[in-house]
C-alpha positions as protocol buffer text, in pm:
chain_id: "A"
residue {
  index: 1
  type: MET
  ca { x: -9 y: -5487 z: 2507 }
}
residue {
  index: 2
  type: PHE
  ca { x: -373 y: -5456 z: 2406 }
}
residue {
  index: 3
  type: ASN
  ca { x: -437 y: -5195 z: 2677 }
}
residue {
  index: 4
  type: VAL
  ca { x: -138 y: -4985 z: 2571 }
}
residue {
  index: 5
  type: MET
  ca { x: -262 y: -4982 z: 2211 }
}
residue {
  index: 6
  type: ARG
  ca { x: -613 y: -4894 z: 2325 }
}
residue {
  index: 7
  type: VAL
  ca { x: -492 y: -4605 z: 2543 }
}
residue {
  index: 8
  type: THR
  ca { x: -265 y: -4482 z: 2263 }
}
residue {
  index: 9
  type: PHE
  ca { x: -552 y: -4498 z: 2013 }
}
residue {
  index: 10
  type: ILE
  ca { x: -785 y: -4303 z: 2244 }
}
residue {
  index: 11
  type: PHE
  ca { x: -513 y: -4047 z: 2313 }
}
residue {
  index: 12
  type: LEU
  ca { x: -444 y: -3993 z: 1942 }
}
residue {
  index: 13
  type: LEU
  ca { x: -815 y: -3971 z: 1868 }
}
residue {
  index: 14
  type: ALA
  ca { x: -858 y: -3708 z: 2140 }
}
residue {
  index: 15
  type: CYS
  ca { x: -564 y: -3510 z: 2002 }
}
residue {
  index: 16
  type: LEU
  ca { x: -706 y: -3527 z: 1652 }
}
residue {
  index: 17
  type: PHE
  ca { x: -1042 y: -3384 z: 1756 }
}
residue {
  index: 18
  type: SER
  ca { x: -891 y: -3117 z: 1982 }
}
residue {
  index: 19
  type: CYS
  ca { x: -675 y: -2987 z: 1696 }
}
residue {
  index: 20
  type: SER
  ca { x: -964 y: -2954 z: 1455 }
}
residue {
  index: 21
  type: SER
  ca { x: -955 y: -2623 z: 1269 }
}
residue {
  index: 22
  type: LYS
  ca { x: -1330 y: -2612 z: 1230 }
}
residue {
  index: 23
  type: SER
  ca { x: -1472 y: -2324 z: 1428 }
}
residue {
  index: 24
  type: ASN
  ca { x: -1834 y: -2264 z: 1518 }
}
residue {
  index: 25
  type: THR
  ca { x: -1791 y: -1904 z: 1625 }
}
residue {
  index: 26
  type: SER
  ca { x: -2011 y: -1655 z: 1451 }
}
residue {
  index: 27
  type: GLU
  ca { x: -1798 y: -1343 z: 1456 }
}
residue {
  index: 28
  type: SER
  ca { x: -1896 y: -1076 z: 1212 }
}
residue {
  index: 29
  type: PRO
  ca { x: -1617 y: -932 z: 1001 }
}
residue {
  index: 30
  type: SER
  ca { x: -1471 y: -623 z: 1160 }
}
residue {
  index: 31
  type: GLU
  ca { x: -1555 y: -290 z: 1011 }
}
residue {
  index: 32
  type: PRO
  ca { x: -1251 y: -116 z: 868 }
}
residue {
  index: 33
  type: ASN
  ca { x: -1150 y: 179 z: 1079 }
}
residue {
  index: 34
  type: GLU
  ca { x: -975 y: 489 z: 955 }
}
residue {
  index: 35
  type: ALA
  ca { x: -628 y: 353 z: 1030 }
}
residue {
  index: 36
  type: ASN
  ca { x: -696 y: 31 z: 837 }
}
residue {
  index: 37
  type: THR
  ca { x: -835 y: 232 z: 545 }
}
residue {
  index: 38
  type: THR
  ca { x: -519 y: 442 z: 536 }
}
residue {
  index: 39
  type: GLU
  ca { x: -301 y: 131 z: 538 }
}
residue {
  index: 40
  type: VAL
  ca { x: -502 y: -13 z: 249 }
}
residue {
  index: 41
  type: ALA
  ca { x: -472 y: 312 z: 52 }
}
residue {
  index: 42
  type: LEU
  ca { x: -101 y: 330 z: 118 }
}
residue {
  index: 43
  type: SER
  ca { x: -38 y: -27 z: 20 }
}
residue {
  index: 44
  type: LYS
  ca { x: -245 y: 12 z: -298 }
}
residue {
  index: 45
  type: GLY
  ca { x: -51 y: 326 z: -389 }
}
residue {
  index: 46
  type: GLN
  ca { x: 275 y: 150 z: -316 }
}
residue {
  index: 47
  type: VAL
  ca { x: 177 y: -148 z: -531 }
}
residue {
  index: 48
  type: LEU
  ca { x: 79 y: 82 z: -817 }
}
residue {
  index: 49
  type: ILE
  ca { x: 408 y: 272 z: -797 }
}
residue {
  index: 50
  type: GLU
  ca { x: 614 y: -45 z: -775 }
}
residue {
  index: 51
  type: SER
  ca { x: 440 y: -190 z: -1080 }
}
residue {
  index: 52
  type: SER
  ca { x: 491 y: 123 z: -1290 }
}
residue {
  index: 53
  type: ASP
  ca { x: 795 y: 302 z: -1428 }
}
residue {
  index: 54
  type: CYS
  ca { x: 807 y: 559 z: -1141 }
}
residue {
  index: 55
  type: GLN
  ca { x: 1115 y: 405 z: -981 }
}
residue {
  index: 56
  type: THR
  ca { x: 1314 y: 472 z: -1296 }
}
residue {
  index: 57
  type: CYS
  ca { x: 1328 y: 841 z: -1202 }
}
residue {
  index: 58
  type: HIS
  ca { x: 1211 y: 860 z: -838 }
}
residue {
  index: 59
  type: HIS
  ca { x: 1322 y: 711 z: -505 }
}
residue {
  index: 60
  type: VAL
  ca { x: 1181 y: 743 z: -155 }
}
residue {
  index: 61
  type: LYS
  ca { x: 1470 y: 951 z: -11 }
}
residue {
  index: 62
  type: ASN
  ca { x: 1717 y: 1020 z: -292 }
}
residue {
  index: 63
  type: ASN
  ca { x: 1674 y: 1252 z: -587 }
}
residue {
  index: 64
  type: LEU
  ca { x: 1742 y: 1066 z: -909 }
}
residue {
  index: 65
  type: VAL
  ca { x: 1631 y: 1204 z: -1246 }
}
residue {
  index: 66
  type: GLY
  ca { x: 1325 y: 1339 z: -1065 }
}
residue {
  index: 67
  type: PRO
  ca { x: 1270 y: 1442 z: -706 }
}
residue {
  index: 68
  type: SER
  ca { x: 1241 y: 1193 z: -420 }
}
residue {
  index: 69
  type: TYR
  ca { x: 899 y: 1107 z: -281 }
}
residue {
  index: 70
  type: THR
  ca { x: 1003 y: 1275 z: 45 }
}
residue {
  index: 71
  type: ALA
  ca { x: 1094 y: 1598 z: -139 }
}
residue {
  index: 72
  type: ILE
  ca { x: 761 y: 1594 z: -323 }
}
residue {
  index: 73
  type: ALA
  ca { x: 566 y: 1535 z: -2 }
}
residue {
  index: 74
  type: ASP
  ca { x: 756 y: 1810 z: 180 }
}
residue {
  index: 75
  type: LYS
  ca { x: 702 y: 2062 z: -102 }
}
residue {
  index: 76
  type: TYR
  ca { x: 323 y: 2034 z: -109 }
}
residue {
  index: 77
  type: GLU
  ca { x: 51 y: 2070 z: 152 }
}
residue {
  index: 78
  type: ASN
  ca { x: -131 y: 1743 z: 213 }
}
residue {
  index: 79
  type: SER
  ca { x: -472 y: 1852 z: 81 }
}
residue {
  index: 80
  type: SER
  ca { x: -732 y: 1747 z: -173 }
}
residue {
  index: 81
  type: ALA
  ca { x: -613 y: 2029 z: -401 }
}
residue {
  index: 82
  type: THR
  ca { x: -262 y: 1884 z: -394 }
}
residue {
  index: 83
  type: VAL
  ca { x: -392 y: 1535 z: -468 }
}
residue {
  index: 84
  type: THR
  ca { x: -585 y: 1674 z: -767 }
}
residue {
  index: 85
  type: TYR
  ca { x: -283 y: 1872 z: -890 }
}
residue {
  index: 86
  type: LEU
  ca { x: -34 y: 1586 z: -857 }
}
residue {
  index: 87
  type: THR
  ca { x: -281 y: 1337 z: -1004 }
}
residue {
  index: 88
  type: SER
  ca { x: -296 y: 1560 z: -1311 }
}
residue {
  index: 89
  type: LYS
  ca { x: 85 y: 1583 z: -1323 }
}
residue {
  index: 90
  type: ILE
  ca { x: 115 y: 1204 z: -1312 }
}
residue {
  index: 91
  type: ARG
  ca { x: -141 y: 1153 z: -1587 }
}
residue {
  index: 92
  type: LEU
  ca { x: -39 y: 1444 z: -1814 }
}
residue {
  index: 93
  type: GLY
  ca { x: 333 y: 1470 z: -1740 }
}
residue {
  index: 94
  type: GLY
  ca { x: 511 y: 1803 z: -1734 }
}
residue {
  index: 95
  type: SER
  ca { x: 829 y: 1992 z: -1662 }
}
residue {
  index: 96
  type: GLY
  ca { x: 954 y: 2308 z: -1500 }
}
residue {
  index: 97
  type: VAL
  ca { x: 857 y: 2243 z: -1139 }
}
residue {
  index: 98
  type: TRP
  ca { x: 1167 y: 2041 z: -1049 }
}
residue {
  index: 99
  type: GLY
  ca { x: 1393 y: 2136 z: -1339 }
}
residue {
  index: 100
  type: ASP
  ca { x: 1403 y: 2102 z: -1715 }
}
residue {
  index: 101
  type: VAL
  ca { x: 1373 y: 1723 z: -1742 }
}
residue {
  index: 102
  type: PRO
  ca { x: 1010 y: 1645 z: -1827 }
}
residue {
  index: 103
  type: MET
  ca { x: 815 y: 1378 z: -1646 }
}
residue {
  index: 104
  type: LEU
  ca { x: 657 y: 1127 z: -1880 }
}
residue {
  index: 105
  type: ALA
  ca { x: 279 y: 1128 z: -1910 }
}
residue {
  index: 106
  type: HIS
  ca { x: 76 y: 828 z: -1794 }
}
residue {
  index: 107
  type: PRO
  ca { x: -256 y: 886 z: -1974 }
}
residue {
  index: 108
  type: THR
  ca { x: -376 y: 526 z: -1938 }
}
residue {
  index: 109
  type: LEU
  ca { x: -362 y: 551 z: -1559 }
}
residue {
  index: 110
  type: SER
  ca { x: -702 y: 623 z: -1403 }
}
residue {
  index: 111
  type: ASP
  ca { x: -754 y: 929 z: -1183 }
}
residue {
  index: 112
  type: GLU
  ca { x: -833 y: 695 z: -893 }
}
residue {
  index: 113
  type: ASP
  ca { x: -509 y: 500 z: -929 }
}
residue {
  index: 114
  type: ALA
  ca { x: -304 y: 817 z: -971 }
}
residue {
  index: 115
  type: ALA
  ca { x: -467 y: 958 z: -656 }
}
residue {
  index: 116
  type: GLU
  ca { x: -372 y: 640 z: -467 }
}
residue {
  index: 117
  type: MET
  ca { x: -14 y: 690 z: -582 }
}
residue {
  index: 118
  type: VAL
  ca { x: -21 y: 1053 z: -465 }
}
residue {
  index: 119
  type: SER
  ca { x: -156 y: 944 z: -125 }
}
residue {
  index: 120
  type: TYR
  ca { x: 132 y: 700 z: -94 }
}
residue {
  index: 121
  type: ILE
  ca { x: 386 y: 969 z: -191 }
}
residue {
  index: 122
  type: MET
  ca { x: 235 y: 1217 z: 57 }
}
residue {
  index: 123
  type: SER
  ca { x: 281 y: 962 z: 335 }
}
residue {
  index: 124
  type: PHE
  ca { x: 654 y: 1045 z: 323 }
}
residue {
  index: 125
  type: LYS
  ca { x: 596 y: 1402 z: 440 }
}
residue {
  index: 126
  type: SER
  ca { x: 845 y: 1493 z: 712 }
}
residue {
  index: 127
  type: THR
  ca { x: 697 y: 1602 z: 1041 }
}
residue {
  index: 128
  type: GLN
  ca { x: 777 y: 1969 z: 1081 }
}
């Protein structure tokens, strides 16, 4: 009986030490590559849109009060000029481009955050 307990104790002790989560590897954090940077930008833009009032009037594929994100992305060239233009539209609001219903202004939104939102919207551009 004593030997069985001793063997069991040694076995459990070995299992405990082999399952230790402590790691002595010295890996440096990986540098973000372009793909990872794009994913981060997209997810930040998505988070900003989901936490704002955008979804009241816009949807990814369906036109609601305003155009869908896909329609917006397909209408404009994916360029820095477009990002600047749409960033301004988000912050200042406007009407006439997609009809008579005006888009509400979002003046408290920073240019950087609005640009992240535009980048997210432009990710829905159809491949043509």
